Amino acid sequence: MDEYMSRVRIWGLTCPGSLEEVGRARRWARELLADSPHADDAALIVTELGANALLHTVSGDPAGSFHVSLALSEHVVCVSVTDAGGAKTRPVVGHPGEDETHGRGLGMVAALAQRVETHGGDDGRTVSAYLFSSTAVDGAAWLRH
């Protein structure tokens, strides 16, 4: 039976569209990944991507929501946040001036993660950040498990 058992664990959490829920999602991620060396980085990534979903899409509307997925394998932690769409632009790493109060979140995510991908369109986007263990040279190990 072991040959059919995946070593990848996947969790999901859908949150109502309020900023308090970003904190709940962060605590949830940190608790699930408590034994992982990536727990703190993953929690920060959830915070930044969740806040971006609320601030830049209809996820932050009164009836909005966002979804957080965590996938954990021996070599990779993948943090994904899916918004409800409605953004006028694609998420990009910004280069704000010193006096700017916004625009650094996705840059922090990109600095923490070894790879960041964005999928989707006007109806909703998913931003995924991959944190590889030191034994994973690239994402190929993720695909084998």
Short mmCIF file of N, CA, C and O in Angstrom, two decimals:
data_model
loop_
_atom_site.label_atom_id
_atom_site.label_comp_id
_atom_site.label_asym_id
_atom_site.label_seq_id
_atom_site.Cartn_x
_atom_site.Cartn_y
_atom_site.Cartn_z
N MET A 1 0.81 -1.19 0.00
CA MET A 1 0.00 0.00 0.00
C MET A 1 0.86 1.26 0.00
O MET A 1 0.44 2.29 -0.49
N ASP A 2 2.07 1.21 0.54
CA ASP A 2 2.91 2.40 0.62
C ASP A 2 3.18 3.02 -0.73
O ASP A 2 3.38 4.23 -0.83
N GLU A 3 3.22 2.22 -1.78
CA GLU A 3 3.52 2.78 -3.08
C GLU A 3 2.46 3.76 -3.56
O GLU A 3 2.70 4.56 -4.45
N TYR A 4 1.27 3.74 -2.97
CA TYR A 4 0.20 4.64 -3.36
C TYR A 4 0.05 5.82 -2.41
O TYR A 4 -0.81 6.66 -2.61
N MET A 5 0.86 5.87 -1.41
CA MET A 5 0.76 6.93 -0.42
C MET A 5 1.69 8.09 -0.79
O MET A 5 2.88 7.89 -0.99
N SER A 6 1.15 9.25 -0.87
CA SER A 6 1.93 10.44 -1.18
C SER A 6 2.65 10.92 0.08
O SER A 6 2.11 10.88 1.17
N ARG A 7 3.85 11.41 -0.11
CA ARG A 7 4.58 12.04 0.99
C ARG A 7 4.33 13.54 1.03
O ARG A 7 4.86 14.24 1.87
N VAL A 8 3.53 14.02 0.10
CA VAL A 8 3.17 15.43 0.07
C VAL A 8 1.91 15.63 0.90
O VAL A 8 0.95 14.87 0.78
N ARG A 9 1.93 16.63 1.73
CA ARG A 9 0.77 17.00 2.53
C ARG A 9 0.26 18.35 2.03
O ARG A 9 1.06 19.27 1.83
N ILE A 10 -1.05 18.47 1.86
CA ILE A 10 -1.65 19.70 1.35
C ILE A 10 -2.80 20.10 2.26
O ILE A 10 -3.63 19.27 2.61
N TRP A 11 -2.82 21.38 2.63
CA TRP A 11 -3.88 21.94 3.45
C TRP A 11 -4.44 23.17 2.77
O TRP A 11 -3.73 23.85 2.03
N GLY A 12 -5.69 23.49 3.04
CA GLY A 12 -6.31 24.69 2.49
C GLY A 12 -7.17 25.38 3.53
O GLY A 12 -7.75 24.74 4.41
N LEU A 13 -7.24 26.70 3.42
CA LEU A 13 -8.04 27.51 4.33
C LEU A 13 -8.64 28.66 3.53
O LEU A 13 -7.92 29.42 2.89
N THR A 14 -9.97 28.77 3.55
CA THR A 14 -10.65 29.89 2.92
C THR A 14 -11.05 30.87 4.01
O THR A 14 -11.66 30.48 5.00
N CYS A 15 -10.68 32.13 3.79
CA CYS A 15 -10.91 33.17 4.81
C CYS A 15 -11.82 34.26 4.26
O CYS A 15 -11.69 34.66 3.11
N PRO A 16 -12.71 34.77 5.12
CA PRO A 16 -13.50 35.95 4.73
C PRO A 16 -12.57 37.13 4.46
O PRO A 16 -11.45 37.18 4.97
N GLY A 17 -13.07 38.08 3.69
CA GLY A 17 -12.24 39.19 3.24
C GLY A 17 -12.05 40.32 4.23
O GLY A 17 -12.40 41.46 3.93
N SER A 18 -11.50 40.03 5.39
CA SER A 18 -11.18 41.10 6.35
C SER A 18 -9.73 40.94 6.80
O SER A 18 -9.19 39.84 6.81
N LEU A 19 -9.13 42.07 7.16
CA LEU A 19 -7.71 42.04 7.54
C LEU A 19 -7.43 41.16 8.76
O LEU A 19 -6.35 40.60 8.87
N GLU A 20 -8.40 41.02 9.66
CA GLU A 20 -8.20 40.14 10.82
C GLU A 20 -7.94 38.71 10.38
O GLU A 20 -7.24 37.95 11.05
N GLU A 21 -8.51 38.33 9.26
CA GLU A 21 -8.35 36.96 8.76
C GLU A 21 -6.93 36.68 8.28
O GLU A 21 -6.49 35.53 8.26
N VAL A 22 -6.21 37.72 7.90
CA VAL A 22 -4.81 37.53 7.51
C VAL A 22 -4.01 37.03 8.71
O VAL A 22 -3.19 36.11 8.59
N GLY A 23 -4.27 37.57 9.87
CA GLY A 23 -3.61 37.11 11.09
C GLY A 23 -3.97 35.67 11.41
O GLY A 23 -3.12 34.88 11.83
N ARG A 24 -5.24 35.32 11.23
CA ARG A 24 -5.67 33.93 11.47
C ARG A 24 -4.96 32.99 10.50
O ARG A 24 -4.47 31.93 10.90
N ALA A 25 -4.87 33.38 9.24
CA ALA A 25 -4.19 32.54 8.24
C ALA A 25 -2.70 32.39 8.57
O ALA A 25 -2.12 31.32 8.40
N ARG A 26 -2.08 33.46 9.04
CA ARG A 26 -0.67 33.41 9.43
C ARG A 26 -0.46 32.42 10.58
O ARG A 26 0.45 31.59 10.54
N ARG A 27 -1.29 32.51 11.61
CA ARG A 27 -1.18 31.59 12.75
C ARG A 27 -1.42 30.14 12.31
O ARG A 27 -0.73 29.22 12.76
N TRP A 28 -2.40 29.94 11.44
CA TRP A 28 -2.71 28.61 10.91
C TRP A 28 -1.49 28.03 10.19
O TRP A 28 -1.11 26.88 10.41
N ALA A 29 -0.87 28.83 9.33
CA ALA A 29 0.31 28.36 8.58
C ALA A 29 1.46 28.03 9.53
O ALA A 29 2.11 26.99 9.39
N ARG A 30 1.71 28.90 10.48
CA ARG A 30 2.81 28.67 11.42
C ARG A 30 2.56 27.40 12.24
O ARG A 30 3.48 26.63 12.48
N GLU A 31 1.33 27.17 12.64
CA GLU A 31 1.01 25.96 13.41
C GLU A 31 1.19 24.69 12.57
O GLU A 31 1.78 23.72 13.04
N LEU A 32 0.70 24.71 11.33
CA LEU A 32 0.84 23.54 10.47
C LEU A 32 2.31 23.22 10.17
O LEU A 32 2.68 22.06 10.04
N LEU A 33 3.11 24.25 10.04
CA LEU A 33 4.51 24.07 9.65
C LEU A 33 5.46 24.19 10.84
O LEU A 33 6.65 24.44 10.66
N ALA A 34 4.96 23.97 12.04
CA ALA A 34 5.75 24.17 13.25
C ALA A 34 7.06 23.38 13.23
O ALA A 34 8.07 23.85 13.77
N ASP A 35 7.08 22.22 12.61
CA ASP A 35 8.29 21.39 12.57
C ASP A 35 9.18 21.70 11.37
O ASP A 35 10.22 21.06 11.19
N SER A 36 8.78 22.64 10.55
CA SER A 36 9.55 22.97 9.35
C SER A 36 10.47 24.16 9.62
O SER A 36 10.06 25.12 10.28
N PRO A 37 11.68 24.14 9.07
CA PRO A 37 12.55 25.31 9.21
C PRO A 37 12.01 26.52 8.44
O PRO A 37 12.49 27.63 8.62
N HIS A 38 11.01 26.29 7.59
CA HIS A 38 10.43 27.38 6.79
C HIS A 38 9.18 27.99 7.41
O HIS A 38 8.52 28.81 6.78
N ALA A 39 8.83 27.61 8.64
CA ALA A 39 7.58 28.05 9.25
C ALA A 39 7.46 29.58 9.32
O ALA A 39 6.42 30.14 8.94
N ASP A 40 8.49 30.26 9.77
CA ASP A 40 8.42 31.72 9.90
C ASP A 40 8.34 32.41 8.54
O ASP A 40 7.56 33.35 8.35
N ASP A 41 9.15 31.94 7.58
CA ASP A 41 9.10 32.53 6.24
C ASP A 41 7.74 32.29 5.60
O ASP A 41 7.17 33.20 4.98
N ALA A 42 7.21 31.09 5.74
CA ALA A 42 5.90 30.78 5.17
C ALA A 42 4.81 31.65 5.80
O ALA A 42 3.92 32.15 5.11
N ALA A 43 4.89 31.87 7.10
CA ALA A 43 3.90 32.70 7.79
C ALA A 43 3.98 34.15 7.28
O ALA A 43 2.94 34.79 7.07
N LEU A 44 5.18 34.66 7.06
CA LEU A 44 5.32 36.01 6.52
C LEU A 44 4.78 36.08 5.10
O LEU A 44 4.10 37.05 4.73
N ILE A 45 5.03 35.06 4.31
CA ILE A 45 4.52 35.02 2.93
C ILE A 45 2.99 35.00 2.93
O ILE A 45 2.35 35.72 2.16
N VAL A 46 2.38 34.20 3.80
CA VAL A 46 0.92 34.18 3.91
C VAL A 46 0.40 35.58 4.26
O VAL A 46 -0.58 36.05 3.68
N THR A 47 1.07 36.25 5.17
CA THR A 47 0.67 37.59 5.58
C THR A 47 0.71 38.56 4.40
O THR A 47 -0.25 39.30 4.15
N GLU A 48 1.80 38.57 3.69
CA GLU A 48 1.96 39.52 2.57
C GLU A 48 1.00 39.22 1.43
O GLU A 48 0.34 40.12 0.91
N LEU A 49 0.90 37.94 1.04
CA LEU A 49 0.02 37.60 -0.08
C LEU A 49 -1.45 37.76 0.30
O LEU A 49 -2.26 38.19 -0.53
N GLY A 50 -1.80 37.43 1.54
CA GLY A 50 -3.17 37.62 1.99
C GLY A 50 -3.56 39.09 2.02
O GLY A 50 -4.64 39.48 1.56
N ALA A 51 -2.67 39.92 2.54
CA ALA A 51 -2.93 41.36 2.57
C ALA A 51 -3.05 41.93 1.16
O ALA A 51 -3.94 42.75 0.88
N ASN A 52 -2.19 41.47 0.25
CA ASN A 52 -2.29 41.93 -1.14
C ASN A 52 -3.62 41.55 -1.76
O ASN A 52 -4.23 42.34 -2.49
N ALA A 53 -4.08 40.33 -1.50
CA ALA A 53 -5.37 39.89 -2.04
C ALA A 53 -6.49 40.81 -1.56
O ALA A 53 -7.37 41.20 -2.33
N LEU A 54 -6.46 41.18 -0.28
CA LEU A 54 -7.51 42.04 0.27
C LEU A 54 -7.41 43.47 -0.23
O LEU A 54 -8.43 44.12 -0.49
N LEU A 55 -6.21 43.97 -0.38
CA LEU A 55 -6.02 45.37 -0.75
C LEU A 55 -6.20 45.64 -2.24
O LEU A 55 -6.61 46.73 -2.63
N HIS A 56 -5.90 44.65 -3.09
CA HIS A 56 -5.85 44.91 -4.53
C HIS A 56 -6.92 44.19 -5.34
O HIS A 56 -6.95 44.34 -6.56
N THR A 57 -7.79 43.38 -4.70
CA THR A 57 -8.80 42.64 -5.44
C THR A 57 -10.14 42.71 -4.71
O THR A 57 -10.22 43.23 -3.60
N VAL A 58 -11.15 42.13 -5.32
CA VAL A 58 -12.46 42.11 -4.67
C VAL A 58 -12.50 41.16 -3.48
O VAL A 58 -13.51 41.09 -2.78
N SER A 59 -11.42 40.48 -3.21
CA SER A 59 -11.34 39.66 -1.99
C SER A 59 -11.57 40.52 -0.75
O SER A 59 -12.08 40.03 0.25
N GLY A 60 -11.20 41.80 -0.82
CA GLY A 60 -11.35 42.69 0.32
C GLY A 60 -12.73 43.33 0.42
O GLY A 60 -12.99 44.08 1.36
N ASP A 61 -13.63 43.04 -0.51
CA ASP A 61 -15.00 43.55 -0.44
C ASP A 61 -15.74 42.88 0.72
O ASP A 61 -15.34 41.81 1.17
N PRO A 62 -16.85 43.46 1.17
CA PRO A 62 -17.58 42.88 2.30
C PRO A 62 -17.95 41.40 2.13
O PRO A 62 -17.92 40.64 3.09
N ALA A 63 -18.26 40.97 0.93
CA ALA A 63 -18.60 39.56 0.70
C ALA A 63 -17.42 38.78 0.12
O ALA A 63 -17.57 37.64 -0.30
N GLY A 64 -16.22 39.37 0.12
CA GLY A 64 -15.05 38.75 -0.49
C GLY A 64 -14.41 37.69 0.38
O GLY A 64 -14.74 37.52 1.56
N SER A 65 -13.47 36.98 -0.22
CA SER A 65 -12.69 35.97 0.50
C SER A 65 -11.39 35.72 -0.24
O SER A 65 -11.23 36.14 -1.39
N PHE A 66 -10.48 35.05 0.43
CA PHE A 66 -9.24 34.59 -0.21
C PHE A 66 -8.96 33.19 0.30
O PHE A 66 -9.45 32.78 1.35
N HIS A 67 -8.18 32.44 -0.47
CA HIS A 67 -7.90 31.06 -0.12
C HIS A 67 -6.38 30.87 0.00
O HIS A 67 -5.62 31.31 -0.86
N VAL A 68 -5.97 30.21 1.07
CA VAL A 68 -4.56 29.91 1.31
C VAL A 68 -4.37 28.40 1.19
O VAL A 68 -5.16 27.63 1.76
N SER A 69 -3.36 27.99 0.45
CA SER A 69 -2.99 26.58 0.35
C SER A 69 -1.55 26.42 0.79
O SER A 69 -0.69 27.24 0.45
N LEU A 70 -1.29 25.36 1.55
CA LEU A 70 0.07 25.01 1.94
C LEU A 70 0.32 23.59 1.47
O LEU A 70 -0.49 22.69 1.72
N ALA A 71 1.42 23.40 0.80
CA ALA A 71 1.84 22.05 0.39
C ALA A 71 3.23 21.82 0.95
O ALA A 71 4.10 22.69 0.86
N LEU A 72 3.42 20.67 1.54
CA LEU A 72 4.67 20.34 2.21
C LEU A 72 5.15 18.98 1.72
O LEU A 72 4.41 18.00 1.78
N SER A 73 6.36 18.94 1.22
CA SER A 73 7.01 17.68 0.88
C SER A 73 8.35 17.65 1.60
O SER A 73 8.71 18.58 2.32
N GLU A 74 9.09 16.61 1.36
CA GLU A 74 10.41 16.48 1.99
C GLU A 74 11.35 17.62 1.57
O GLU A 74 12.21 18.04 2.32
N HIS A 75 11.14 18.15 0.37
CA HIS A 75 12.08 19.13 -0.19
C HIS A 75 11.52 20.53 -0.39
O HIS A 75 12.28 21.46 -0.64
N VAL A 76 10.20 20.69 -0.31
CA VAL A 76 9.60 21.97 -0.68
C VAL A 76 8.42 22.31 0.22
O VAL A 76 7.62 21.44 0.57
N VAL A 77 8.31 23.60 0.56
CA VAL A 77 7.08 24.15 1.11
C VAL A 77 6.57 25.12 0.05
O VAL A 77 7.30 25.99 -0.41
N CYS A 78 5.32 24.93 -0.36
CA CYS A 78 4.69 25.84 -1.31
C CYS A 78 3.54 26.55 -0.62
O CYS A 78 2.65 25.90 -0.07
N VAL A 79 3.59 27.86 -0.65
CA VAL A 79 2.53 28.70 -0.08
C VAL A 79 1.82 29.38 -1.25
O VAL A 79 2.47 30.04 -2.05
N SER A 80 0.51 29.19 -1.34
CA SER A 80 -0.26 29.81 -2.41
C SER A 80 -1.44 30.57 -1.82
O SER A 80 -2.09 30.09 -0.89
N VAL A 81 -1.70 31.75 -2.38
CA VAL A 81 -2.87 32.53 -2.01
C VAL A 81 -3.62 32.85 -3.29
O VAL A 81 -3.04 33.35 -4.26
N THR A 82 -4.92 32.53 -3.27
CA THR A 82 -5.79 32.79 -4.41
C THR A 82 -6.78 33.88 -4.03
O THR A 82 -7.44 33.78 -3.00
N ASP A 83 -6.85 34.92 -4.88
CA ASP A 83 -7.77 36.01 -4.62
C ASP A 83 -9.05 35.81 -5.44
O ASP A 83 -9.16 34.88 -6.22
N ALA A 84 -9.99 36.71 -5.26
CA ALA A 84 -11.29 36.60 -5.93
C ALA A 84 -11.37 37.39 -7.23
O ALA A 84 -12.43 37.49 -7.83
N GLY A 85 -10.25 37.93 -7.67
CA GLY A 85 -10.22 38.64 -8.95
C GLY A 85 -10.57 40.11 -8.82
O GLY A 85 -10.69 40.66 -7.73
N GLY A 86 -10.73 40.73 -9.98
CA GLY A 86 -11.11 42.14 -10.02
C GLY A 86 -9.95 43.11 -9.98
O GLY A 86 -10.17 44.32 -9.99
N ALA A 87 -8.72 42.61 -9.97
CA ALA A 87 -7.56 43.51 -9.97
C ALA A 87 -7.36 44.10 -11.36
O ALA A 87 -7.60 43.44 -12.36
N LYS A 88 -6.92 45.33 -11.40
CA LYS A 88 -6.67 45.99 -12.69
C LYS A 88 -5.29 45.64 -13.24
O LYS A 88 -5.02 45.83 -14.41
N THR A 89 -4.39 45.18 -12.39
CA THR A 89 -3.03 44.86 -12.81
C THR A 89 -2.61 43.50 -12.28
O THR A 89 -3.21 42.97 -11.35
N ARG A 90 -1.56 42.95 -12.87
CA ARG A 90 -0.95 41.72 -12.38
C ARG A 90 -0.03 42.02 -11.21
O ARG A 90 0.60 43.08 -11.19
N PRO A 91 0.08 41.09 -10.27
CA PRO A 91 1.04 41.31 -9.18
C PRO A 91 2.47 41.36 -9.72
O PRO A 91 2.87 40.49 -10.50
N VAL A 92 3.22 42.38 -9.35
CA VAL A 92 4.62 42.51 -9.75
C VAL A 92 5.42 43.03 -8.56
O VAL A 92 4.89 43.70 -7.68
N VAL A 93 6.70 42.73 -8.58
CA VAL A 93 7.60 43.25 -7.55
C VAL A 93 7.78 44.73 -7.82
O VAL A 93 8.18 45.14 -8.91
N GLY A 94 7.44 45.53 -6.82
CA GLY A 94 7.54 46.98 -6.96
C GLY A 94 8.88 47.51 -6.47
O GLY A 94 9.65 46.82 -5.80
N HIS A 95 9.15 48.74 -6.82
CA HIS A 95 10.37 49.43 -6.38
C HIS A 95 9.96 50.81 -5.85
O HIS A 95 10.24 51.83 -6.46
N PRO A 96 9.30 50.81 -4.68
CA PRO A 96 8.78 52.07 -4.14
C PRO A 96 9.90 52.96 -3.62
O PRO A 96 10.98 52.49 -3.24
N GLY A 97 9.62 54.24 -3.60
CA GLY A 97 10.55 55.20 -3.02
C GLY A 97 10.58 55.07 -1.50
O GLY A 97 9.76 54.39 -0.90
N GLU A 98 11.54 55.73 -0.90
CA GLU A 98 11.72 55.64 0.56
C GLU A 98 10.50 56.11 1.33
O GLU A 98 10.23 55.61 2.42
N ASP A 99 9.77 57.07 0.81
CA ASP A 99 8.61 57.62 1.51
C ASP A 99 7.32 56.87 1.22
O ASP A 99 6.30 57.16 1.85
N GLU A 100 7.35 55.94 0.30
CA GLU A 100 6.15 55.17 -0.04
C GLU A 100 5.81 54.21 1.10
O GLU A 100 6.70 53.63 1.72
N THR A 101 4.51 54.06 1.38
CA THR A 101 4.08 53.17 2.46
C THR A 101 3.62 51.80 1.96
O THR A 101 3.36 50.92 2.76
N HIS A 102 3.50 51.62 0.67
CA HIS A 102 3.08 50.34 0.09
C HIS A 102 4.04 49.94 -1.03
O HIS A 102 4.84 50.74 -1.50
N GLY A 103 3.95 48.69 -1.45
CA GLY A 103 4.70 48.25 -2.62
C GLY A 103 5.90 47.37 -2.34
O GLY A 103 6.64 47.02 -3.25
N ARG A 104 6.10 46.98 -1.09
CA ARG A 104 7.27 46.17 -0.75
C ARG A 104 6.95 44.69 -0.50
O ARG A 104 7.83 43.85 -0.44
N GLY A 105 5.66 44.35 -0.34
CA GLY A 105 5.26 43.01 0.06
C GLY A 105 5.70 41.92 -0.88
O GLY A 105 6.33 40.94 -0.47
N LEU A 106 5.41 42.06 -2.16
CA LEU A 106 5.79 41.02 -3.11
C LEU A 106 7.31 40.94 -3.27
O LEU A 106 7.86 39.86 -3.49
N GLY A 107 8.00 42.06 -3.08
CA GLY A 107 9.46 42.04 -3.08
C GLY A 107 10.01 41.22 -1.92
O GLY A 107 10.98 40.48 -2.08
N MET A 108 9.38 41.34 -0.75
CA MET A 108 9.80 40.52 0.40
C MET A 108 9.54 39.04 0.12
O MET A 108 10.37 38.20 0.44
N VAL A 109 8.39 38.75 -0.47
CA VAL A 109 8.08 37.35 -0.81
C VAL A 109 9.13 36.81 -1.77
O VAL A 109 9.65 35.71 -1.58
N ALA A 110 9.47 37.58 -2.78
CA ALA A 110 10.47 37.15 -3.76
C ALA A 110 11.84 36.97 -3.12
O ALA A 110 12.62 36.10 -3.53
N ALA A 111 12.16 37.77 -2.11
CA ALA A 111 13.45 37.65 -1.42
C ALA A 111 13.50 36.39 -0.55
O ALA A 111 14.55 35.77 -0.41
N LEU A 112 12.37 36.00 0.02
CA LEU A 112 12.33 34.83 0.89
C LEU A 112 12.26 33.52 0.12
O LEU A 112 12.83 32.52 0.52
N ALA A 113 11.52 33.53 -0.98
CA ALA A 113 11.26 32.30 -1.74
C ALA A 113 12.30 32.10 -2.84
O ALA A 113 12.88 33.06 -3.34
N GLN A 114 12.50 30.85 -3.21
CA GLN A 114 13.40 30.55 -4.31
C GLN A 114 12.71 30.70 -5.66
O GLN A 114 13.36 30.87 -6.68
N ARG A 115 11.37 30.62 -5.64
CA ARG A 115 10.61 30.82 -6.88
C ARG A 115 9.23 31.36 -6.51
O ARG A 115 8.63 30.92 -5.53
N VAL A 116 8.74 32.31 -7.32
CA VAL A 116 7.39 32.87 -7.16
C VAL A 116 6.72 32.81 -8.52
O VAL A 116 7.31 33.21 -9.53
N GLU A 117 5.49 32.29 -8.54
CA GLU A 117 4.73 32.18 -9.77
C GLU A 117 3.34 32.80 -9.58
O GLU A 117 2.78 32.73 -8.49
N THR A 118 2.81 33.36 -10.66
CA THR A 118 1.46 33.90 -10.66
C THR A 118 0.69 33.26 -11.79
O THR A 118 1.18 33.19 -12.92
N HIS A 119 -0.52 32.76 -11.48
CA HIS A 119 -1.39 32.14 -12.48
C HIS A 119 -2.78 32.73 -12.34
O HIS A 119 -3.19 33.13 -11.25
N GLY A 120 -3.51 32.77 -13.44
CA GLY A 120 -4.89 33.23 -13.41
C GLY A 120 -5.06 34.53 -14.16
O GLY A 120 -4.17 34.97 -14.89
N GLY A 121 -6.22 35.14 -13.97
CA GLY A 121 -6.53 36.37 -14.68
C GLY A 121 -7.52 37.22 -13.92
O GLY A 121 -7.53 37.23 -12.68
N ASP A 122 -8.39 37.90 -14.66
CA ASP A 122 -9.32 38.85 -14.07
C ASP A 122 -10.29 38.23 -13.07
O ASP A 122 -10.78 38.90 -12.18
N ASP A 123 -10.57 36.93 -13.22
CA ASP A 123 -11.51 36.25 -12.32
C ASP A 123 -10.85 35.73 -11.05
O ASP A 123 -11.52 35.14 -10.21
N GLY A 124 -9.56 35.91 -10.93
CA GLY A 124 -8.84 35.47 -9.74
C GLY A 124 -7.45 35.01 -10.10
O GLY A 124 -7.23 34.41 -11.14
N ARG A 125 -6.51 35.33 -9.23
CA ARG A 125 -5.13 34.93 -9.44
C ARG A 125 -4.63 34.16 -8.24
O ARG A 125 -5.04 34.40 -7.11
N THR A 126 -3.70 33.27 -8.52
CA THR A 126 -3.01 32.54 -7.46
C THR A 126 -1.54 32.91 -7.53
O THR A 126 -0.92 32.80 -8.59
N VAL A 127 -1.00 33.37 -6.42
CA VAL A 127 0.43 33.63 -6.30
C VAL A 127 0.99 32.52 -5.42
O VAL A 127 0.51 32.30 -4.31
N SER A 128 1.99 31.81 -5.95
CA SER A 128 2.62 30.71 -5.23
C SER A 128 4.08 31.02 -4.99
O SER A 128 4.78 31.47 -5.89
N ALA A 129 4.52 30.76 -3.77
CA ALA A 129 5.92 30.97 -3.39
C ALA A 129 6.48 29.62 -2.94
O ALA A 129 5.86 28.94 -2.12
N TYR A 130 7.63 29.25 -3.48
CA TYR A 130 8.25 27.96 -3.19
C TYR A 130 9.50 28.17 -2.34
O TYR A 130 10.38 28.96 -2.69
N LEU A 131 9.54 27.46 -1.23
CA LEU A 131 10.69 27.48 -0.33
C LEU A 131 11.32 26.09 -0.39
O LEU A 131 10.72 25.12 0.07
N PHE A 132 12.49 25.98 -0.99
CA PHE A 132 13.17 24.70 -1.14
C PHE A 132 14.08 24.42 0.04
O PHE A 132 14.72 25.34 0.56
N SER A 133 14.16 23.15 0.42
CA SER A 133 15.12 22.77 1.46
C SER A 133 16.52 22.81 0.87
O SER A 133 16.69 22.84 -0.34
N SER A 134 17.51 22.77 1.72
CA SER A 134 18.89 22.83 1.24
C SER A 134 19.26 21.59 0.43
O SER A 134 20.23 21.62 -0.33
N THR A 135 18.50 20.51 0.54
CA THR A 135 18.80 19.29 -0.23
C THR A 135 18.16 19.32 -1.61
O THR A 135 18.45 18.48 -2.43
N ALA A 136 17.27 20.27 -1.86
CA ALA A 136 16.62 20.36 -3.17
C ALA A 136 17.36 21.39 -4.01
O ALA A 136 17.33 22.57 -3.72
N VAL A 137 18.03 20.95 -5.05
CA VAL A 137 18.77 21.85 -5.91
C VAL A 137 17.82 22.71 -6.72
O VAL A 137 18.05 23.88 -6.95
N ASP A 138 16.71 22.15 -7.14
CA ASP A 138 15.70 22.89 -7.89
C ASP A 138 14.33 22.30 -7.58
O ASP A 138 14.19 21.49 -6.68
N GLY A 139 13.34 22.68 -8.32
CA GLY A 139 12.00 22.20 -8.08
C GLY A 139 11.74 20.78 -8.55
O GLY A 139 10.66 20.25 -8.34
N ALA A 140 12.72 20.12 -9.17
CA ALA A 140 12.50 18.77 -9.70
C ALA A 140 12.14 17.78 -8.60
O ALA A 140 11.34 16.87 -8.80
N ALA A 141 12.70 17.94 -7.42
CA ALA A 141 12.39 17.02 -6.32
C ALA A 141 10.91 17.12 -5.95
O ALA A 141 10.29 16.13 -5.58
N TRP A 142 10.35 18.30 -6.03
CA TRP A 142 8.93 18.50 -5.73
C TRP A 142 8.08 17.64 -6.65
O TRP A 142 7.10 17.05 -6.24
N LEU A 143 8.43 17.58 -7.91
CA LEU A 143 7.63 16.85 -8.90
C LEU A 143 7.73 15.35 -8.71
O LEU A 143 6.85 14.61 -9.11
N ARG A 144 8.79 14.86 -8.11
CA ARG A 144 8.97 13.41 -7.94
C ARG A 144 8.19 12.86 -6.75
O ARG A 144 8.06 11.66 -6.60
N HIS A 145 7.71 13.72 -5.86
CA HIS A 145 7.04 13.23 -4.64
C HIS A 145 5.58 13.48 -4.65
O HIS A 145 4.90 14.12 -5.14
#
